[in-house]
mmCIF file of C-alpha atoms in Angstrom:
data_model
loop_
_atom_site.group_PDB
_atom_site.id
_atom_site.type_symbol
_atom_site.label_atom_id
_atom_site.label_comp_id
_atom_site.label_asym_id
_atom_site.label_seq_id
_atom_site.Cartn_x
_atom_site.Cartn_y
_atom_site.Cartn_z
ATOM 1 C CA UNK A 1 147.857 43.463 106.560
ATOM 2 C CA UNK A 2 148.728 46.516 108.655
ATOM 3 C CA UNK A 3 147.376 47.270 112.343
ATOM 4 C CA UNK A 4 144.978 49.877 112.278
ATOM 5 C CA UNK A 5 145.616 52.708 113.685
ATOM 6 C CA UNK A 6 144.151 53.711 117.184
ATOM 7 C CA UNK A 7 142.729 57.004 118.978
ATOM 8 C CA UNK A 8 145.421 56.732 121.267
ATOM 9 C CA UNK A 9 149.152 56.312 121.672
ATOM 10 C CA UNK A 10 150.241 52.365 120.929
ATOM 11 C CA UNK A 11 151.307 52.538 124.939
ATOM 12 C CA UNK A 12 148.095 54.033 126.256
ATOM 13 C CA UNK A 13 145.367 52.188 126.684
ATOM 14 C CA UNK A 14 141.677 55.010 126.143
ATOM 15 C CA UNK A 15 139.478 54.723 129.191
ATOM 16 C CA UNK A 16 136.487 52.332 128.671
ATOM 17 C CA UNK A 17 133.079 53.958 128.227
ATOM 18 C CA UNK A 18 130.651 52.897 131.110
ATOM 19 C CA UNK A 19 128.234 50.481 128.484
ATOM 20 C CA UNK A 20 124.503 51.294 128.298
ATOM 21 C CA UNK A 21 122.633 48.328 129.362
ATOM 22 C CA UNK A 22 121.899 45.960 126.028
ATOM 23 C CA UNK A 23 118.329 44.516 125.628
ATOM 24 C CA UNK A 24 118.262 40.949 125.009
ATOM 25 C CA UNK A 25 119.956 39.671 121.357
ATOM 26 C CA UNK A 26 119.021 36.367 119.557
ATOM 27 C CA UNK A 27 119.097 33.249 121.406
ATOM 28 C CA UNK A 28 122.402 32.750 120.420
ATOM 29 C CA UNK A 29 124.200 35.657 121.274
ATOM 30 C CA UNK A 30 121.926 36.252 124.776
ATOM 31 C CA UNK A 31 122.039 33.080 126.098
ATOM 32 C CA UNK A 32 125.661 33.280 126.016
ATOM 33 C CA UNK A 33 125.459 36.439 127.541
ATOM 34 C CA UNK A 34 123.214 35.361 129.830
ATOM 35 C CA UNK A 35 125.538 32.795 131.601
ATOM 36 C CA UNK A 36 128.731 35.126 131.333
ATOM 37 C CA UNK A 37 126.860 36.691 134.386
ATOM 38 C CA UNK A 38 124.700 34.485 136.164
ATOM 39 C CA UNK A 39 126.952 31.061 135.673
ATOM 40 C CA UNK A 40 129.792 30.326 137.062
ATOM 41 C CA UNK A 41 133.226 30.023 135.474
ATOM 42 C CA UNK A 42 134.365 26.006 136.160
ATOM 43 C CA UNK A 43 137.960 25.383 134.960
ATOM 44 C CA UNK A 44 137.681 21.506 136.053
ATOM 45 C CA UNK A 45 136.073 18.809 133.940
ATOM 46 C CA UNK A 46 132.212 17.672 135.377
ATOM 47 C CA UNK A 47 131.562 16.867 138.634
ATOM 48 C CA UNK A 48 128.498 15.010 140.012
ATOM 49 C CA UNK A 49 128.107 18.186 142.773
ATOM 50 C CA UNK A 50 126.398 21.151 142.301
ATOM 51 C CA UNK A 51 124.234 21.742 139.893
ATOM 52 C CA UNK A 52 125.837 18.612 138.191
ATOM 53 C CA UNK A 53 123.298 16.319 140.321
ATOM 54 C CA UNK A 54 120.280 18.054 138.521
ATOM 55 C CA UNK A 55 121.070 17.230 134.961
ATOM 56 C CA UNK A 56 119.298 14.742 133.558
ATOM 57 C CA UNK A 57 120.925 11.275 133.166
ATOM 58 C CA UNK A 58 121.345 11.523 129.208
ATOM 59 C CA UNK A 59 123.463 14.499 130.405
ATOM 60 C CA UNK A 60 125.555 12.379 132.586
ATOM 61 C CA UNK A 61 125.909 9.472 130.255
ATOM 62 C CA UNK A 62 126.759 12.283 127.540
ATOM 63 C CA UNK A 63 129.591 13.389 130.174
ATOM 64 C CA UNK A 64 131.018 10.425 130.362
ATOM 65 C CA UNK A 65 131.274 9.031 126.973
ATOM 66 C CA UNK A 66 133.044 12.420 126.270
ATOM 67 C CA UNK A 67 136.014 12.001 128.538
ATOM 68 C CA UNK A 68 139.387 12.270 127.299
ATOM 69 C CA UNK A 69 142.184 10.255 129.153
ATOM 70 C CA UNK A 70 144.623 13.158 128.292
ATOM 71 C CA UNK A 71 145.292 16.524 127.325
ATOM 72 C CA UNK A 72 146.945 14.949 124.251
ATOM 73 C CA UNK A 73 144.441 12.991 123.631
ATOM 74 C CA UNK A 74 141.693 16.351 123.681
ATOM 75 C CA UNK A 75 144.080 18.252 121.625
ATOM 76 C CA UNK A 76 144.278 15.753 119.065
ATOM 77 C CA UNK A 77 140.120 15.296 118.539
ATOM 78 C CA UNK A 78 139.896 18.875 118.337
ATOM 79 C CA UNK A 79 142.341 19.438 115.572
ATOM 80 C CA UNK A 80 140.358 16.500 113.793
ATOM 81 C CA UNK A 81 137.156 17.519 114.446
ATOM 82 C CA UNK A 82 135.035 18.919 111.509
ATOM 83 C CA UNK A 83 135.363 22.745 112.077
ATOM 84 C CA UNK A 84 134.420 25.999 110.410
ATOM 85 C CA UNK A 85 133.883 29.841 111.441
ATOM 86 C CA UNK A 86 129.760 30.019 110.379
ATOM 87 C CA UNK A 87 129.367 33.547 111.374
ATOM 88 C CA UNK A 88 130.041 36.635 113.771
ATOM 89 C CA UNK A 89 127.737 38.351 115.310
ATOM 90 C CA UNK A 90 128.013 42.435 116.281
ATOM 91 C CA UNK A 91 125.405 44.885 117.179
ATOM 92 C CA UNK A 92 124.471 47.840 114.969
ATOM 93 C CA UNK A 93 122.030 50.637 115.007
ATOM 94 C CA UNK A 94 119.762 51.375 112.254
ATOM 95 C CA UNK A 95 119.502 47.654 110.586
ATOM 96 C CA UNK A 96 118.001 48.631 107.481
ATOM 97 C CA UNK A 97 120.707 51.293 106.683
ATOM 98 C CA UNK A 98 123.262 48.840 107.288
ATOM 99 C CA UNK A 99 121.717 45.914 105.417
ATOM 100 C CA UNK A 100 121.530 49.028 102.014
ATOM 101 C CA UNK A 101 125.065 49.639 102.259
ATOM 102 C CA UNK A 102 126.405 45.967 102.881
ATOM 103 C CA UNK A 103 124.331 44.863 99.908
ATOM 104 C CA UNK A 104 124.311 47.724 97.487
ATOM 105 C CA UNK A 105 128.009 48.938 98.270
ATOM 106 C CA UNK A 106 129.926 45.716 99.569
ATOM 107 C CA UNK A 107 128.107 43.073 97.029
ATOM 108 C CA UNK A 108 126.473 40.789 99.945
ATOM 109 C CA UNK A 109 123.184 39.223 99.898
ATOM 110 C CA UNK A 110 120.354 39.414 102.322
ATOM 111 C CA UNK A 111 120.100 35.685 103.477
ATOM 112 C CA UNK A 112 117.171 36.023 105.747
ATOM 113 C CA UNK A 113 116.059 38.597 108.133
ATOM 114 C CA UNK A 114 113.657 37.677 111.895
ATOM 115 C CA UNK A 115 112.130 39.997 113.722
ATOM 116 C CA UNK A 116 111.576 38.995 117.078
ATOM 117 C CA UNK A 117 109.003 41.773 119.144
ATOM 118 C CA UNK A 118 108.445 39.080 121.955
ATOM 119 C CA UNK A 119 112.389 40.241 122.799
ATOM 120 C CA UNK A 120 112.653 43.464 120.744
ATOM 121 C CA UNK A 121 114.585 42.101 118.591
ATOM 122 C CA UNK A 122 116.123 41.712 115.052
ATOM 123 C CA UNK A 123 118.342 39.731 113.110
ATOM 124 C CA UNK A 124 119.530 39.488 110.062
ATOM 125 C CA UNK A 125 122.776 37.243 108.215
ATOM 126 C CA UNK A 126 124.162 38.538 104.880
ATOM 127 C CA UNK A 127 127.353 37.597 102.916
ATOM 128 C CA UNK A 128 128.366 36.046 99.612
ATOM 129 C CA UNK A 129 126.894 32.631 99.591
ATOM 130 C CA UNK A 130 125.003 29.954 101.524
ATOM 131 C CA UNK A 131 125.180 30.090 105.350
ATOM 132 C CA UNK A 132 125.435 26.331 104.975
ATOM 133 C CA UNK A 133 129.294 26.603 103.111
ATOM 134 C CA UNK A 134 130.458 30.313 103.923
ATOM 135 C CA UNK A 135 131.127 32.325 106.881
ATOM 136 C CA UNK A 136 128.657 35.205 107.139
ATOM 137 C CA UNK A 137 127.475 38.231 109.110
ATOM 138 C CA UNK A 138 124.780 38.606 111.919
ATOM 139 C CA UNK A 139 123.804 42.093 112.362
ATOM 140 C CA UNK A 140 121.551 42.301 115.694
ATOM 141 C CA UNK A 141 119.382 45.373 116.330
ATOM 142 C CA UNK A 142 117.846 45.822 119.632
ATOM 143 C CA UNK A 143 114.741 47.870 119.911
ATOM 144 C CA UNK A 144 115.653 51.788 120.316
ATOM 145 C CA UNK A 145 119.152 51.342 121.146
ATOM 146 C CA UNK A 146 121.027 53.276 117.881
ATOM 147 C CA UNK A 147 124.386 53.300 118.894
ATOM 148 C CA UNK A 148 127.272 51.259 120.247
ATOM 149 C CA UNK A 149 130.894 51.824 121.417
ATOM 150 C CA UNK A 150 133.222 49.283 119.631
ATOM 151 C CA UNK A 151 135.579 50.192 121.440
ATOM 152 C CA UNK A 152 139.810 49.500 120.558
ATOM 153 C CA UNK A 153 139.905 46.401 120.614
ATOM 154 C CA UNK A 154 138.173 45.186 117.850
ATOM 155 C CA UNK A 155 140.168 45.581 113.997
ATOM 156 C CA UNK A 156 138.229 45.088 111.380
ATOM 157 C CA UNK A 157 136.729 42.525 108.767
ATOM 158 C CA UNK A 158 138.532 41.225 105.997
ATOM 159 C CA UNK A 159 136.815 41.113 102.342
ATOM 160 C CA UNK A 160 138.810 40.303 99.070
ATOM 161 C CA UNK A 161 137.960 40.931 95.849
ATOM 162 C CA UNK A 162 138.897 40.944 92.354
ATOM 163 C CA UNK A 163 139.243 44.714 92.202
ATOM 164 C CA UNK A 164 140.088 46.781 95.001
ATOM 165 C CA UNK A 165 140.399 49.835 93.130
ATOM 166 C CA UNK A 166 136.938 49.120 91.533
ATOM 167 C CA UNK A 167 135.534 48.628 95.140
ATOM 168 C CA UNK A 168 136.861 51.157 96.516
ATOM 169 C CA UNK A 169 134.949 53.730 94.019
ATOM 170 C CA UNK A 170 131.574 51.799 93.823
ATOM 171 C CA UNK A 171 131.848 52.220 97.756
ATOM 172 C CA UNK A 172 132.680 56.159 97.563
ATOM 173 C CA UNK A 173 129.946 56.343 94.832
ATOM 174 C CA UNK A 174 127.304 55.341 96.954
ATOM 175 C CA UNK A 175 128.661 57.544 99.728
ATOM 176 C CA UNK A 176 130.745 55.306 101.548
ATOM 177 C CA UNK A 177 133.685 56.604 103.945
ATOM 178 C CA UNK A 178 137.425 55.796 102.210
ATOM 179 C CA UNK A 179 139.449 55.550 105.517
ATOM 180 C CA UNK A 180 142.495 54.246 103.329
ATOM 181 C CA UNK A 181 143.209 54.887 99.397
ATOM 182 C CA UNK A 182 143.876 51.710 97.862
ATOM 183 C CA UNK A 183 147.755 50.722 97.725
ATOM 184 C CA UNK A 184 150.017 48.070 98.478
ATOM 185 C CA UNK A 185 149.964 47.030 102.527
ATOM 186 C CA UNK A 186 153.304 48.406 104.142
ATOM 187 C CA UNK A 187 156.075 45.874 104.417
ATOM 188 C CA UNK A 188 154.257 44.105 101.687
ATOM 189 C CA UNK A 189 152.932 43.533 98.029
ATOM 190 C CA UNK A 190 148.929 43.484 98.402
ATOM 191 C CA UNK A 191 146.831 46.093 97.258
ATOM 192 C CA UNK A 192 144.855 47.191 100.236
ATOM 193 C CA UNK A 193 142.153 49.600 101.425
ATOM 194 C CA UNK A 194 139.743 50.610 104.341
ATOM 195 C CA UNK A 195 135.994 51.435 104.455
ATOM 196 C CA UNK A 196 133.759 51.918 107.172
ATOM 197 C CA UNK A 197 130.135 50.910 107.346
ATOM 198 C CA UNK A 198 127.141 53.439 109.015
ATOM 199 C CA UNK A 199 128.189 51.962 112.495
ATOM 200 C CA UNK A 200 131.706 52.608 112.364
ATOM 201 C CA UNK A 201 132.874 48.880 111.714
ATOM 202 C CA UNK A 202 136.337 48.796 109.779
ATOM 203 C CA UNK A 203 136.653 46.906 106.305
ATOM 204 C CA UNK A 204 139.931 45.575 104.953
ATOM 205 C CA UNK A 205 139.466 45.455 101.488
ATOM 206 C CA UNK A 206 142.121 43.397 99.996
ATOM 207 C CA UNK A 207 142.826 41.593 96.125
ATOM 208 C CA UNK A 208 143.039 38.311 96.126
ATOM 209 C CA UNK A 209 141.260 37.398 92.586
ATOM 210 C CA UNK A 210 138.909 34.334 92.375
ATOM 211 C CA UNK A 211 138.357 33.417 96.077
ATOM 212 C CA UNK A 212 135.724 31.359 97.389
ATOM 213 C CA UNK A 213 135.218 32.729 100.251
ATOM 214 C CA UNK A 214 135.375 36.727 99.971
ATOM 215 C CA UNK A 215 134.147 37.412 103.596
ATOM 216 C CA UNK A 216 137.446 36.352 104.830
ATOM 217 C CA UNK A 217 139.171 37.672 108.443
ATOM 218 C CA UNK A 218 137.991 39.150 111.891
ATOM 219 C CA UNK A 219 140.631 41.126 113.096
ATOM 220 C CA UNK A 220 141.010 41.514 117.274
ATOM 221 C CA UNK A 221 144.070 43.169 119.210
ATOM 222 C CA UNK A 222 145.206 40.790 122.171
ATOM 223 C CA UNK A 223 147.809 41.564 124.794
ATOM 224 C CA UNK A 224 149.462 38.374 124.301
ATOM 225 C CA UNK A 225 150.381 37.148 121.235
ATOM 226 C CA UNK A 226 152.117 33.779 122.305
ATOM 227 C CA UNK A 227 149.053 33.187 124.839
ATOM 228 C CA UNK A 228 146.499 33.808 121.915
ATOM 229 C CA UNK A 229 147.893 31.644 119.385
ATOM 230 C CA UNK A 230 148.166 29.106 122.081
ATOM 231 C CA UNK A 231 144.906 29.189 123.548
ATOM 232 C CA UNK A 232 143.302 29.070 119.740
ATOM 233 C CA UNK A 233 145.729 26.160 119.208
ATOM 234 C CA UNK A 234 144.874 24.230 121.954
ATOM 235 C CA UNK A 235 141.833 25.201 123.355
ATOM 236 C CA UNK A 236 140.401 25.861 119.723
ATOM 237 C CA UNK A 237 141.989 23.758 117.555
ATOM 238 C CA UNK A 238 142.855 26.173 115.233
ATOM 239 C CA UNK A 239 146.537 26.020 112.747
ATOM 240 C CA UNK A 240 148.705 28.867 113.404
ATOM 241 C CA UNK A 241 148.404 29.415 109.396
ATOM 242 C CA UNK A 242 151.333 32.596 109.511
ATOM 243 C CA UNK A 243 152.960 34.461 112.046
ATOM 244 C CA UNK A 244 154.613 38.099 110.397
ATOM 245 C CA UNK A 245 155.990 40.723 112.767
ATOM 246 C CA UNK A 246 156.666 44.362 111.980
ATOM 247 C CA UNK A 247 158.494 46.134 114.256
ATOM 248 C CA UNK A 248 159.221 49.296 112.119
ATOM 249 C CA UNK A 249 155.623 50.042 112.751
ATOM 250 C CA UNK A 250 155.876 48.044 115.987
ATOM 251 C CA UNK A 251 153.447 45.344 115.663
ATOM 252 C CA UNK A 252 152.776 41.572 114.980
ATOM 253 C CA UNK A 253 149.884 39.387 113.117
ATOM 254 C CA UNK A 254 148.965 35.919 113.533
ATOM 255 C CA UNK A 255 146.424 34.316 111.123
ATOM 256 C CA UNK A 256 144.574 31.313 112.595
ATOM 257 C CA UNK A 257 142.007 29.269 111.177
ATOM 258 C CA UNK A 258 140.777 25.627 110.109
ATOM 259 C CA UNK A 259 142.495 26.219 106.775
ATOM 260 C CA UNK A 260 144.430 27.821 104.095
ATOM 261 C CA UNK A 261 144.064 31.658 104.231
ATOM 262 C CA UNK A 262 143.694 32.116 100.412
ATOM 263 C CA UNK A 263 140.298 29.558 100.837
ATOM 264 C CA UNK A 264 138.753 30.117 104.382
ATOM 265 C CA UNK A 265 137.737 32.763 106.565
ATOM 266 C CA UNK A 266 140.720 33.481 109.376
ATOM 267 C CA UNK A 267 140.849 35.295 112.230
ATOM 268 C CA UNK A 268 143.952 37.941 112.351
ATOM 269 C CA UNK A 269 145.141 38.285 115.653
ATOM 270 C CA UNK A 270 147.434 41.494 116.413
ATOM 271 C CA UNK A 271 149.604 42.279 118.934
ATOM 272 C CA UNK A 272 150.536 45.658 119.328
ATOM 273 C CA UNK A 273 153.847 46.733 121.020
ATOM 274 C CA UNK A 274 153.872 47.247 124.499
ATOM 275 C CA UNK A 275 149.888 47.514 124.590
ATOM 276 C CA UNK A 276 148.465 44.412 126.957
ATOM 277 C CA UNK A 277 144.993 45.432 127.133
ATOM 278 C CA UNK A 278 142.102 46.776 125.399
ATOM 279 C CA UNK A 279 138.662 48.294 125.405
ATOM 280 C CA UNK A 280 136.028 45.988 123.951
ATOM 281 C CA UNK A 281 133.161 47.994 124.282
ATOM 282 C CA UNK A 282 129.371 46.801 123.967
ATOM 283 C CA UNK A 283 129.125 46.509 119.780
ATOM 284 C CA UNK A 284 131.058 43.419 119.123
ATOM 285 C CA UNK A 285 129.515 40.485 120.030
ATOM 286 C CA UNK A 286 131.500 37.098 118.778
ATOM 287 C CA UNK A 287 132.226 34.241 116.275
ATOM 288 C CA UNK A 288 130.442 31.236 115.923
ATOM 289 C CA UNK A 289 132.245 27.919 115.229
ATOM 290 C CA UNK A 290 131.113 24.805 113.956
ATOM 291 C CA UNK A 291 131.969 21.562 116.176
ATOM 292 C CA UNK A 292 130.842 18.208 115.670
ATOM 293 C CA UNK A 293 130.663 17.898 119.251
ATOM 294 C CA UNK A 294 129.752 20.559 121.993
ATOM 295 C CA UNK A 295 130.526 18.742 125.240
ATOM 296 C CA UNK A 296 133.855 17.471 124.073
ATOM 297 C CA UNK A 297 134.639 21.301 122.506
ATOM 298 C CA UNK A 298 133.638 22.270 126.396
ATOM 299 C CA UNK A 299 135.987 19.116 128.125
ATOM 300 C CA UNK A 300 139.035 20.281 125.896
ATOM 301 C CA UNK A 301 138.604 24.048 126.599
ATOM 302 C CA UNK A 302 138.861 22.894 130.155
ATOM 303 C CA UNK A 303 141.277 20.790 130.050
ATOM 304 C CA UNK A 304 143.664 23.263 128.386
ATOM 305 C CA UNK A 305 142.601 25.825 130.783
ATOM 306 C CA UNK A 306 140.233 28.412 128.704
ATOM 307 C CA UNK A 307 136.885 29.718 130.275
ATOM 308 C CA UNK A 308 133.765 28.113 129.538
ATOM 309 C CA UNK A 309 130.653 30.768 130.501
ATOM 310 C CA UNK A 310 127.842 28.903 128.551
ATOM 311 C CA UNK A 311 127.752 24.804 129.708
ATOM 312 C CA UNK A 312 127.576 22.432 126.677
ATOM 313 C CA UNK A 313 123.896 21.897 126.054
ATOM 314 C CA UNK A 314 120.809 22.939 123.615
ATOM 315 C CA UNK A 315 118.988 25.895 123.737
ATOM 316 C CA UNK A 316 115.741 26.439 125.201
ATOM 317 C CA UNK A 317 112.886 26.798 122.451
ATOM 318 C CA UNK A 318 115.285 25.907 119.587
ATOM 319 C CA UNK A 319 117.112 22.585 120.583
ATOM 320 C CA UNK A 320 120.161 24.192 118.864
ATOM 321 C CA UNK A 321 122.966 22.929 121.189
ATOM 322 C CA UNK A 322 126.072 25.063 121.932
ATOM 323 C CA UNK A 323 128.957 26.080 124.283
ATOM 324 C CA UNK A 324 130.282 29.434 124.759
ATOM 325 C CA UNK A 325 133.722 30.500 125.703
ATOM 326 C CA UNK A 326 136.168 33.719 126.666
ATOM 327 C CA UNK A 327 139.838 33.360 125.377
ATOM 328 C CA UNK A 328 142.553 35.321 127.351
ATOM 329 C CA UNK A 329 141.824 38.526 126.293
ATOM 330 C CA UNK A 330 137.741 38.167 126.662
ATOM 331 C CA UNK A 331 136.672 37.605 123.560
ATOM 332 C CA UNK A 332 134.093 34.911 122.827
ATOM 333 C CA UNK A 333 133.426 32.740 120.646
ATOM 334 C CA UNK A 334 130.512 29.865 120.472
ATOM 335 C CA UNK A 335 130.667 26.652 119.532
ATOM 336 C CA UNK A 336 127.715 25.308 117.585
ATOM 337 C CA UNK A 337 126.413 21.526 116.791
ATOM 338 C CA UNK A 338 126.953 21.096 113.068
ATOM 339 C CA UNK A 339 123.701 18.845 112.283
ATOM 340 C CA UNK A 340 121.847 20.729 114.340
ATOM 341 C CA UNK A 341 122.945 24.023 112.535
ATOM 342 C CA UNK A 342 122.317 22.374 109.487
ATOM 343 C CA UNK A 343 118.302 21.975 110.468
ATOM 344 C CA UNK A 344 117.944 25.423 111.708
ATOM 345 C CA UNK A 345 118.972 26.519 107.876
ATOM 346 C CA UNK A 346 116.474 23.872 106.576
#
């Protein structure tokens, strides 16, 4: 798969856009939000200072019987524990208009849909199966707020299909935008194309017939390659599934992920020559993960030096609990409880 192409030079970097102020999202996305500014930043495993002291002592037992007596020994869990990507989340503007083209021109399903007025608020999670055993989309709308920059960092999701060709015309039918005919990838044999939805969001559209999981890559740029794959590695747990670098059109992909490409949603990493920094705008919000453990998820992320802005814990109202973190480059991703996931789908 080919870097997409950018508004600027590949050694210019565009300006960011000062971001309109964002009402709050679901609990998910806002409480990690939330603590990105008001909480801060500890690189060091728990203390008993601070605001340490206040947590209850299930807390403290709970920190205790989740230390790891080496970095090895963190690594190790999280490559064993049972992971998945369960969704990613991005802001759009008109949520009803996006929902009628992802549906009627892409093939999803509407999974559910809340409507929160409380926090002027909506939600809704489509793909192509069960949220329970396939990664999916959650499109947020915040009351009166119709447009977002998405800025250059962010790529594009991945979808395969049987047919691009087919795709590509049922898209362009229903008045879709073709950014990219369908033909083979450069420097490659798929059969590729690109789509955008009514917010702007890229599409790959690639063949790869029979797949079981057709909602299948997040692509984001990073400045670092080798730091990336690392921090997914370690930090993560994620497998460094294939590394390809182009340099006639002077860039490099890394697919990571908690298994093979051809059955499980990846994220694409891409490095783009000589560019070390991007935009990220206000319209991409992040990828949730599912961990069979929160605190440990946090204590590894520490110990392999990553950023953790949202403490291991449950959510207020829900229960739900989850850890949110910022990889080198700033993007974030949460980590989710996987049997308390499982109830909120119940």
């Amino acid at each position: 798969m080919r870097a997409l192409p950018m508004a600027v030079s590949r050694g210019a970097v565009a300006c960011a856009t000062p971001a309109a102020a964002v009402p709050r999202r679901s609990l998910l996305l806002s409480t990690a939000a939330a603590a990105l500014q008001s909480e801060p930043i500890r690189l060091c495993s728990r203390s008993t200072s601070g605001t340490a002291k206040l947590r209850a002592s299930a807390d403290a037992a709970q920190a205790v019987a989740t230390a790891f007596t080496s970095k090895e020994e963190a690594f190790t869990w999280a490559r064993g524990d049972n992971r998945r990507l369960l969704h990613v989340v991005y802001r759009v503007g008109d949520i009803d208009k996006t929902i009628k083209f992802y549906t009627e021109c892409l093939g999803m399903k509407l999974l559910r849909k809340r409507d929160i007025p409380e926090e002027k608020y909506t939600n809704a999670f489509l793909g192509y199966g069960p949220e329970d055993a396939n990664f999916v989309v959650e499109l947020t709308y915040n009351y009166g707020v119709d447009k977002y920059d998405i800025g250059s960092g962010f790529g594009h999701f991945g979808i395969a299909t049987d047919d691009v060709a087919k795709t590509v015309e049922i898209i362009r039918a229903k008045g879709g935008k073709v950014t990219r005919e369908p033909g083979p990838v450069k420097g490659g044999k798929t059969v590729i194309a690109f789509i955008e939805d009514p917010d702007g969001y890229k599409f790959e559209i690639l063949e790869r017939p029979g797949t079981p999981e057709p909602l299948c890559q997040v692509m984001l740029r990073v400045g670092d390659l080798d730091r990336a794959i690392s921090f997914y590695e370690k930090s993560c747990g994620m497998e460094l599934l294939r590394k390809r670098d182009n340099p006639e059109y002077k860039y490099t992909v890394a697919m990571m992920g908690y298994g093979p490409e051809d059955k499980n949603a990846v994220l694409e990493l891409t490095y783009n020559y000589g560019v070390t920094e991007y935009d990220k705008g206000n319209a991409y919000g992040q990828i949730a993960i599912g961990t069979d453990d929160v605190y440990k998820t946090a204590d590894v992320v520490k110990l392999s030096g990553g950023q953790v802005v949202r403490e291991p814990g449950p959510l207020p109202g829900i229960g739900t609990k989850i850890t949110a973190i910022l990889d080198p480059d700033g993007w974030k991703s949460v980590f989710v409880d996987n049997i308390d996931f499982a109830k909120e789908l119940e």
